[in-house]
mmCIF file of C-alpha atoms in Angstrom:
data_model
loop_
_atom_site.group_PDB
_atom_site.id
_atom_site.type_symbol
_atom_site.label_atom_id
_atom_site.label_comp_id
_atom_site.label_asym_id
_atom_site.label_seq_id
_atom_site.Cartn_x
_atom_site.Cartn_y
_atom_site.Cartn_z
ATOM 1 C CA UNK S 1 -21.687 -13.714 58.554
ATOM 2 C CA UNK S 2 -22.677 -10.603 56.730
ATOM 3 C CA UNK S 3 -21.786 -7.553 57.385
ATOM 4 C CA UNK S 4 -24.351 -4.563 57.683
ATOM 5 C CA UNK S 5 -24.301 -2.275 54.777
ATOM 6 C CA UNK S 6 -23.244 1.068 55.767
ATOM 7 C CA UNK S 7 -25.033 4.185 54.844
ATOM 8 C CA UNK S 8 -23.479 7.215 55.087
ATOM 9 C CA UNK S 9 -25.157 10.291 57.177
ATOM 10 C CA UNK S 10 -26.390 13.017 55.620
ATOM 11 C CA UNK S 11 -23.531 16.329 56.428
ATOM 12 C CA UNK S 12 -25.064 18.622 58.164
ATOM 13 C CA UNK S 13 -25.246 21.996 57.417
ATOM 14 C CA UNK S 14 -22.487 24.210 59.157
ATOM 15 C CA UNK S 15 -23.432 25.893 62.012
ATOM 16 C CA UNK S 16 -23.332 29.319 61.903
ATOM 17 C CA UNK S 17 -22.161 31.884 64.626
ATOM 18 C CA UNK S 18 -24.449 32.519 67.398
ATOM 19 C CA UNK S 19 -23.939 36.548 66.566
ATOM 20 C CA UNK S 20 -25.733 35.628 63.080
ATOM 21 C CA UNK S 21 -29.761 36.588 63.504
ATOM 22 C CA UNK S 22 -32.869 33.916 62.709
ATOM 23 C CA UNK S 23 -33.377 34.606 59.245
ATOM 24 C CA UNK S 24 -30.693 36.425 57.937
ATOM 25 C CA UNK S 25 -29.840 35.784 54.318
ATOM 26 C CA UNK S 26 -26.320 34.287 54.648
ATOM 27 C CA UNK S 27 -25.578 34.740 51.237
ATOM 28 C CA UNK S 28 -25.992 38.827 51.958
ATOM 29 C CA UNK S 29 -23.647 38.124 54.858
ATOM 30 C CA UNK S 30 -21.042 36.619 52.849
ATOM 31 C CA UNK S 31 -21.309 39.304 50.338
ATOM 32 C CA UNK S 32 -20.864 42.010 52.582
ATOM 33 C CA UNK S 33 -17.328 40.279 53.724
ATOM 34 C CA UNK S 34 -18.905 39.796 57.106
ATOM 35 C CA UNK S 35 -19.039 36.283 56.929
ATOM 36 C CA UNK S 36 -15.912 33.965 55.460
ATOM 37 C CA UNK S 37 -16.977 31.600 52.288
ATOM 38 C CA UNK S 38 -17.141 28.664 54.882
ATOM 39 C CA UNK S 39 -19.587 30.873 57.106
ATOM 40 C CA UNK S 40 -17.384 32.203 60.051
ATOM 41 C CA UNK S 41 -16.526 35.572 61.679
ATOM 42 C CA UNK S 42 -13.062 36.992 62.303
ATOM 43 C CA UNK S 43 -12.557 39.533 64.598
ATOM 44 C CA UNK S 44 -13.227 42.590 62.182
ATOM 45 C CA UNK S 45 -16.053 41.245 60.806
ATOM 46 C CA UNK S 46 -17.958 40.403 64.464
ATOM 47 C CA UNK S 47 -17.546 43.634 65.249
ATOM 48 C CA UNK S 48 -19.658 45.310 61.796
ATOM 49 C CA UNK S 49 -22.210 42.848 62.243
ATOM 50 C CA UNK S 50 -22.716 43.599 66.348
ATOM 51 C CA UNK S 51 -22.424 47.589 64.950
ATOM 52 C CA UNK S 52 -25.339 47.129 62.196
ATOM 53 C CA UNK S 53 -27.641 45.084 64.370
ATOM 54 C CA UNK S 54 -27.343 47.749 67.223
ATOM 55 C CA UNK S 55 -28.488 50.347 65.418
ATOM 56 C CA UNK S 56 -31.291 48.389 63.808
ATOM 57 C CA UNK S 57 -32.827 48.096 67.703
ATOM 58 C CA UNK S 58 -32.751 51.659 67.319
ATOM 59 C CA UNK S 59 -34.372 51.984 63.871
ATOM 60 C CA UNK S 60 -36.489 49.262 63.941
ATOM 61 C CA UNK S 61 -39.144 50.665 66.037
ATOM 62 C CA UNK S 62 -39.321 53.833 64.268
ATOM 63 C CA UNK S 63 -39.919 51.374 60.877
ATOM 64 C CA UNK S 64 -42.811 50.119 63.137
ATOM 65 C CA UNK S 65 -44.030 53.183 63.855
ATOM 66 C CA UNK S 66 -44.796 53.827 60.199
ATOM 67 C CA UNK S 67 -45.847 50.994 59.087
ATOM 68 C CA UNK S 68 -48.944 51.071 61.890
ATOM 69 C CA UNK S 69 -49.900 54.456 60.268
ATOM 70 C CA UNK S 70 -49.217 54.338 56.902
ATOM 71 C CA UNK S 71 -48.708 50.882 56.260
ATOM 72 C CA UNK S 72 -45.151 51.280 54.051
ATOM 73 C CA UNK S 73 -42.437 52.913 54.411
ATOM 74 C CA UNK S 74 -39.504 54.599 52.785
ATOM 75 C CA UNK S 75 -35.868 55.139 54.108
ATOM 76 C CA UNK S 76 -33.140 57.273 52.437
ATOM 77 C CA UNK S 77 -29.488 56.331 53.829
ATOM 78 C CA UNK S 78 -27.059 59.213 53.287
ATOM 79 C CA UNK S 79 -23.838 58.490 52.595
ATOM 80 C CA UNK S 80 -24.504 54.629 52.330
ATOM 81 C CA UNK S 81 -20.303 53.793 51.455
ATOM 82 C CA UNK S 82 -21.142 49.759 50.784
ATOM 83 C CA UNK S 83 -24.507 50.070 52.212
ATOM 84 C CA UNK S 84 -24.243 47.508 55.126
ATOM 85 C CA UNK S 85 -27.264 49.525 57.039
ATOM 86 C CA UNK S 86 -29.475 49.303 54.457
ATOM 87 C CA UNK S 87 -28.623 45.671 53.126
ATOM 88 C CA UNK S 88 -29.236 44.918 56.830
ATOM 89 C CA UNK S 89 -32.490 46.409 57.721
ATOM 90 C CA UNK S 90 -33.634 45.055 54.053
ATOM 91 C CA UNK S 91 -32.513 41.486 55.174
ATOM 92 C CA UNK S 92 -34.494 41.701 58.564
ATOM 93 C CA UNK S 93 -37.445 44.099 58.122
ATOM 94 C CA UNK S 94 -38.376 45.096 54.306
ATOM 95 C CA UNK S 95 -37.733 41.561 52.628
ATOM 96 C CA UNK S 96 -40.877 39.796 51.788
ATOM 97 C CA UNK S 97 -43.134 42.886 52.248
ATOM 98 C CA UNK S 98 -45.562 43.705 49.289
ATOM 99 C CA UNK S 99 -46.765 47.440 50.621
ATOM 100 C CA UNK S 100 -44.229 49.647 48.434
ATOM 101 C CA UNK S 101 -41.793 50.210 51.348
ATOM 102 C CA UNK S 102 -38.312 51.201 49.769
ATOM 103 C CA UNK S 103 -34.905 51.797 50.845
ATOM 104 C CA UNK S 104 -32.775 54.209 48.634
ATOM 105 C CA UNK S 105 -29.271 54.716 49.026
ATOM 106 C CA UNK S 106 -27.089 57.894 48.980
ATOM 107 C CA UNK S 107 -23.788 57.705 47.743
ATOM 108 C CA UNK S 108 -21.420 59.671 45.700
ATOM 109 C CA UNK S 109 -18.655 56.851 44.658
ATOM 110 C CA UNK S 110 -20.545 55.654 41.801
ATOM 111 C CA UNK S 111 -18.593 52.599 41.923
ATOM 112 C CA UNK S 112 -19.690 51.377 44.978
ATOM 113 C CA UNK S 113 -23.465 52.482 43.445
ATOM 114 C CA UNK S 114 -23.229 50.583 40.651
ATOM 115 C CA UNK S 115 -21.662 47.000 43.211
ATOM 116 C CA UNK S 116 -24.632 48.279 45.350
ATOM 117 C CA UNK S 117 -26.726 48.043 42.737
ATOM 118 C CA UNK S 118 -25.665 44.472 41.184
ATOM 119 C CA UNK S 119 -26.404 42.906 44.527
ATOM 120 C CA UNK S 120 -29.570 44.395 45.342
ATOM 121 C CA UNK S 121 -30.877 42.873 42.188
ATOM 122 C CA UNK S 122 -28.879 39.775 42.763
ATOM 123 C CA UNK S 123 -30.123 38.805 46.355
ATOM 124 C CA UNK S 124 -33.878 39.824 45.002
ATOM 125 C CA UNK S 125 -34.404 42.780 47.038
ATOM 126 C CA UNK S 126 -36.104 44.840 44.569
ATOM 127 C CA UNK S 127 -37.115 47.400 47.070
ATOM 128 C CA UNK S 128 -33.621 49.182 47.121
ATOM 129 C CA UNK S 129 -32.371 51.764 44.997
ATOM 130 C CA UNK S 130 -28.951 53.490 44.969
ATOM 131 C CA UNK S 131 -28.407 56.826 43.667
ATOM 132 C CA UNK S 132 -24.803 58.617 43.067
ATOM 133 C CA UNK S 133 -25.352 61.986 44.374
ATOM 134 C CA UNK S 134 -24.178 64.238 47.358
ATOM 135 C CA UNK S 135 -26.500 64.635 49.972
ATOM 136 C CA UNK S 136 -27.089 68.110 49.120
ATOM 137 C CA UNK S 137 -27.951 67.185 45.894
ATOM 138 C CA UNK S 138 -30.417 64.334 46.756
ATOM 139 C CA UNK S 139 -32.708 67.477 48.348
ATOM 140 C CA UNK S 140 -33.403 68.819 44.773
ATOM 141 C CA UNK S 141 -33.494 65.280 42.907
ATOM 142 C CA UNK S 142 -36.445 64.097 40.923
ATOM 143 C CA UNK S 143 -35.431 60.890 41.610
ATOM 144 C CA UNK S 144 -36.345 60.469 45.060
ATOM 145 C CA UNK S 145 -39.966 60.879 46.734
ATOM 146 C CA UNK S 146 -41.499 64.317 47.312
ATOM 147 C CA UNK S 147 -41.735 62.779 51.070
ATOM 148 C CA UNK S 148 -39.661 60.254 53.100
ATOM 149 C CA UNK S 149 -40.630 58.865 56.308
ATOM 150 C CA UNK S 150 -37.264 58.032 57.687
ATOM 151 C CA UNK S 151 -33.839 59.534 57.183
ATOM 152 C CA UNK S 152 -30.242 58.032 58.083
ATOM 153 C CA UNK S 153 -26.814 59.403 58.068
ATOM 154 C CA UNK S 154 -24.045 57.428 59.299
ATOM 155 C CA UNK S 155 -20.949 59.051 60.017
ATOM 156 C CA UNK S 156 -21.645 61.270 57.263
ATOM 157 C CA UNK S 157 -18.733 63.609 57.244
ATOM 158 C CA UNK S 158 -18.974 67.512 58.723
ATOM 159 C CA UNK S 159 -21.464 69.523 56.883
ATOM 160 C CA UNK S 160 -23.210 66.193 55.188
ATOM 161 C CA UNK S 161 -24.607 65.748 58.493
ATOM 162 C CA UNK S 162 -26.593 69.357 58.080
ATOM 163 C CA UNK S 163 -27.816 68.344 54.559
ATOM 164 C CA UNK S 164 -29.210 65.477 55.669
ATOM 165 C CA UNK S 165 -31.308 67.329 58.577
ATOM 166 C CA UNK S 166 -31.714 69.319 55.764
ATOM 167 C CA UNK S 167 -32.836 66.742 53.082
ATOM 168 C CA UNK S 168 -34.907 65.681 56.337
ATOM 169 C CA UNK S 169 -36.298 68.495 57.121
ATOM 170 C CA UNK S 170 -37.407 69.596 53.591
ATOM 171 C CA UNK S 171 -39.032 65.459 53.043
ATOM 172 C CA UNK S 172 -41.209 66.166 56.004
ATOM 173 C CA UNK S 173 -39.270 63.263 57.406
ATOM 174 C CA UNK S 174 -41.113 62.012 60.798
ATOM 175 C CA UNK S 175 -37.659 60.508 61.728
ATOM 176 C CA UNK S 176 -34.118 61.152 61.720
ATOM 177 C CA UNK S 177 -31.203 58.522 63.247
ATOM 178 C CA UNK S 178 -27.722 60.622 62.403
ATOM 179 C CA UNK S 179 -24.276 59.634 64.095
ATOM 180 C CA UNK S 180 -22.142 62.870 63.160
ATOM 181 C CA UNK S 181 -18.431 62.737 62.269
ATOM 182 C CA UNK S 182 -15.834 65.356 61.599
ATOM 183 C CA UNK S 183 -17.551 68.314 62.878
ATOM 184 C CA UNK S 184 -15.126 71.162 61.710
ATOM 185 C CA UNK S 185 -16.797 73.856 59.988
ATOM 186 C CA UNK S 186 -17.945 75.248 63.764
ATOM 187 C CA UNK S 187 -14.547 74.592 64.883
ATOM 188 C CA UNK S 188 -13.178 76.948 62.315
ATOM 189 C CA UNK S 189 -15.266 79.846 62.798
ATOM 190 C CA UNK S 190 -14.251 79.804 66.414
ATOM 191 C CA UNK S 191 -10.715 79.852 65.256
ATOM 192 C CA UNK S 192 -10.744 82.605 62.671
ATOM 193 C CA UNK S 193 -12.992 84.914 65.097
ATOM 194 C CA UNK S 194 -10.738 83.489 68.355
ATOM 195 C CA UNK S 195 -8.257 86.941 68.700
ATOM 196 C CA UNK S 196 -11.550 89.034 68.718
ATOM 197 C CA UNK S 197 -13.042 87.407 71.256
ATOM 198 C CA UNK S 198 -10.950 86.005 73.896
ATOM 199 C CA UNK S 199 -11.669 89.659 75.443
ATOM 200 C CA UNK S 200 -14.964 89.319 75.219
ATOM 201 C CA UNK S 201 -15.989 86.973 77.850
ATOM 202 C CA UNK S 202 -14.485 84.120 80.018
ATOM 203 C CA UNK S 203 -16.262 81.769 78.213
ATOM 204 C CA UNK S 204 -13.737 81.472 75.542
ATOM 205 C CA UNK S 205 -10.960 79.810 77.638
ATOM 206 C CA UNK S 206 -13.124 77.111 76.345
ATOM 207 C CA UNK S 207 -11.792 77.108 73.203
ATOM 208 C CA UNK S 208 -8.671 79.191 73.170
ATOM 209 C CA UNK S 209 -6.209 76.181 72.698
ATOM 210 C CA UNK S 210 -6.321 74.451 69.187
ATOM 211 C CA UNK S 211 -6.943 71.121 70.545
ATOM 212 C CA UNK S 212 -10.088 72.018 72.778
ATOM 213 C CA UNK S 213 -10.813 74.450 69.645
ATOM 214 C CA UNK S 214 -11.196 71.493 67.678
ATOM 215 C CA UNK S 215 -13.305 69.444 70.654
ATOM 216 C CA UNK S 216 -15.362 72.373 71.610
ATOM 217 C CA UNK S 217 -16.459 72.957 67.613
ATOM 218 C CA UNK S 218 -17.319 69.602 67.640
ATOM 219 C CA UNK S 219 -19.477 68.905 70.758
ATOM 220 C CA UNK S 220 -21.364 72.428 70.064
ATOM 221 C CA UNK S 221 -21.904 71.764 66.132
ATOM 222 C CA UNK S 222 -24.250 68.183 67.706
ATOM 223 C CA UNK S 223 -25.659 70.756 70.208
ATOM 224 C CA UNK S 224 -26.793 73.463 67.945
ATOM 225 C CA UNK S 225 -28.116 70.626 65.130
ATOM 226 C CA UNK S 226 -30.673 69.082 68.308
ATOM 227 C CA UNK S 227 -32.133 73.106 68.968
ATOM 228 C CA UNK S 228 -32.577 73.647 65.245
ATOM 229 C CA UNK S 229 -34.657 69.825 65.122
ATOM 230 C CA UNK S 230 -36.500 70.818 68.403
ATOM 231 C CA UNK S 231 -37.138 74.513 66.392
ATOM 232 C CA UNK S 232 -39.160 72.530 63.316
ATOM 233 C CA UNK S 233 -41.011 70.623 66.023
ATOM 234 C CA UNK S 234 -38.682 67.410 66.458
ATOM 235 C CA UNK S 235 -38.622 65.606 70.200
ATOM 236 C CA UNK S 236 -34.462 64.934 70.024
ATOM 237 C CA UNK S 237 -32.987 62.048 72.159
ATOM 238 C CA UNK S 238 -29.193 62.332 72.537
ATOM 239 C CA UNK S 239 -27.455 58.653 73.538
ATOM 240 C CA UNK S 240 -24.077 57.046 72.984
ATOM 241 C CA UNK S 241 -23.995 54.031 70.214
ATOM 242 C CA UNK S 242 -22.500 51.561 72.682
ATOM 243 C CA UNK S 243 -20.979 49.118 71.045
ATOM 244 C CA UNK S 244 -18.994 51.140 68.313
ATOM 245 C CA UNK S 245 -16.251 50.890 70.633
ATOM 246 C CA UNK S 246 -13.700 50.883 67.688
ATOM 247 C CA UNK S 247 -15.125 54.830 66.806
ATOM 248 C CA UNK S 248 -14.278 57.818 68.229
ATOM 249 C CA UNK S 249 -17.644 59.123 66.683
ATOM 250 C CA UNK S 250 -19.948 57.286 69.040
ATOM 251 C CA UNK S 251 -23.537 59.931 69.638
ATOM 252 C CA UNK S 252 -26.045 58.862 68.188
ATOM 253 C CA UNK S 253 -29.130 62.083 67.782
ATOM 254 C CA UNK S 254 -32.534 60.383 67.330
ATOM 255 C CA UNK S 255 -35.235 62.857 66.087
ATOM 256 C CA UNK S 256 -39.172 62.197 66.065
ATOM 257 C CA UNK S 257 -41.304 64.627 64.961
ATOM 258 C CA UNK S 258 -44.353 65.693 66.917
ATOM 259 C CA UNK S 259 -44.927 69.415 65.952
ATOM 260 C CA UNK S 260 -43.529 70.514 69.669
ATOM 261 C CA UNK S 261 -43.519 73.807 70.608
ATOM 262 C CA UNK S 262 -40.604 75.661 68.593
ATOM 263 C CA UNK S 263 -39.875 79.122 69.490
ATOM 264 C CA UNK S 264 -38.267 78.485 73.123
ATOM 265 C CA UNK S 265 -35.745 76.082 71.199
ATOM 266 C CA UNK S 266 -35.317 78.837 68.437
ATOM 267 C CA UNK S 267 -34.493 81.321 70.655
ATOM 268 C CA UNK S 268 -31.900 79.279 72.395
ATOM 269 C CA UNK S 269 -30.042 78.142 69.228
ATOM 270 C CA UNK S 270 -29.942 82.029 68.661
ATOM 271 C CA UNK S 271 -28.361 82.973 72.021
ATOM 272 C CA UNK S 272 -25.626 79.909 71.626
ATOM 273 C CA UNK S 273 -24.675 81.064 68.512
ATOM 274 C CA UNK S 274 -24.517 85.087 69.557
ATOM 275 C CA UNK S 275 -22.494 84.204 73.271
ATOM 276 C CA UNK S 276 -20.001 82.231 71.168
ATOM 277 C CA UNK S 277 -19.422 84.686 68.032
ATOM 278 C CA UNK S 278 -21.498 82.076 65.420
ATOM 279 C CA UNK S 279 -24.201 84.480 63.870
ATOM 280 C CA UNK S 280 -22.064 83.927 60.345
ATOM 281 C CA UNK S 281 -23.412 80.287 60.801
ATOM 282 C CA UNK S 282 -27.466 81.390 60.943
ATOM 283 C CA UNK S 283 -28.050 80.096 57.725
ATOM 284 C CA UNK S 284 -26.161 76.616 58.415
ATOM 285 C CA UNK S 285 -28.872 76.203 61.617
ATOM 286 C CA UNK S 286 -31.801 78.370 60.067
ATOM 287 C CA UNK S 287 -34.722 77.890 62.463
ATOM 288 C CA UNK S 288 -38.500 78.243 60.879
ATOM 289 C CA UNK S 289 -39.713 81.815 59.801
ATOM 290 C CA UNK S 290 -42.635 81.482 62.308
ATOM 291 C CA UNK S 291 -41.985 79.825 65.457
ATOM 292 C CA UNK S 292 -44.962 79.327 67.618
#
């Protein structure tokens, strides 16, 4: 009797993790280190890719938002590091589009520019561009847009946070998405001026010992950068960015602009600063010359 001739199935692809989104270039993944070569997730690596995709909920309808008027849309990323944001929202939202929508990239290590760089133009996405310069020196540069339409800075540390409201704020940027870190330059004004005025009012048993010197500095510094975006006309939503449970850095300050009323918040941001001995700091949280 003859036996049937076997035939060998086909292998079937591997099956990726159910964290992975439709459509994601797994390639990108793997290059990022956030998938293994054989396409799995450790530990680490689950929790950067749950991170990114959270905040892309939160971006994604503000690259909506432009699209419907406009119909592109450009995105600067301060203080990229290895650029997982904007690989990310590339991967899911810009890839495939033919409307000049562009992603540029803020970074001052030029090495990981130049890695950024050589696997943007692998992977195809020709809509990226990464730049080695400070944020503060990204406001000036010819080689970024005289206007962007969205602005993101992700743990950009202390005062890179300002120039990027700044960088914002001077791009007539209709959005901002900023998750401050290392807020100390507010924290050390209330330390040098601290002996002058613990007299002054009760208020600054607040501050008076180093560690709540340090808090304090830092919860004010994210409360004086929302009145100066509500003073140029921003509408400022304040959340935490669950699911960064890792960070200590965890608010997340989402800015629209729609040309609100600003001298009520301009005012404010002036009283703060006066009841807690901060006028030095004016120019840090300058408010428009004419507030209406």
């Amino acid at each position: 009797m003859k036996q049937a001739k076997h035939t060998p199935k086909p292998t079937a692809a591997p099956e990726l993790p159910p964290e992975v989104r439709p459509g994601q270039s797994i390639e990108l993944l793997k290059e990022l280190h956030i998938l293994t070569r054989d396409g799995k997730l450790n530990q680490d690596s689950r929790r950067k890719l749950k991170q990114v995709y959270h905040l892309y909920n939160f971006i994604e309808p503000l690259l909506n938002n432009v699209l419907e008027s406009k119909g592109g849309v450009s995105l600067v990323d301060h203080g990229a590091g290895k650029s997982y944001l904007g690989f990310i929202l590339y991967d899911l939202f810009f890839k495939g589009r033919e409307d000049g929508s562009h992603i540029y990239g803020i970074e001052t290590r030029d090495e990981l520019v130049r890695k950024s760089t050589e696997l943007a133009a692998r992977l195809g996405f020709g809509g990226m561009s990464f730049l080695p310069l400070s944020v503060a020196e990204s406001t000036t540069s010819t080689r970024l847009p005289e206007t962007i339409d969205i602005v993101t800075a992700l743990h950009a540390c202390n005062t890179a946070t300002d120039d990027a409201i700044d960088f914002a704020l001077k791009k007539g940027a209709r959005h901002m998405v900023l998750v401050p870190c290392c807020q100390a330059e507010v924290a050390s004004v209330l330390r040098k001026n601290k002996g002058k005025d613990l007299g002054r009012s009760a208020l600054t048993e607040i501050w008076r010992h180093p560690i709540h010197t340090r808090e304090f500095g830092s919860q004010i510094t994210n409360v004086l950068r929302c009145l100066r975006l509500e003073a140029h006309g921003y509408q400022v939503t304040v959340t935490e960015l669950v699911g960064w449970e890792h960070s200590m850095k965890n608010e997340l300050i989402v800015a629209t602009y729609k040309n609100l009323p600003r001298r009520r918040p301009a005012e404010r941001l002036q009283e703060v600063m006066a009841e807690l001995g901060l006028d030095e700091m004016k120019q840090r949280f300058y408010t428009p010359i004419e507030a209406n």
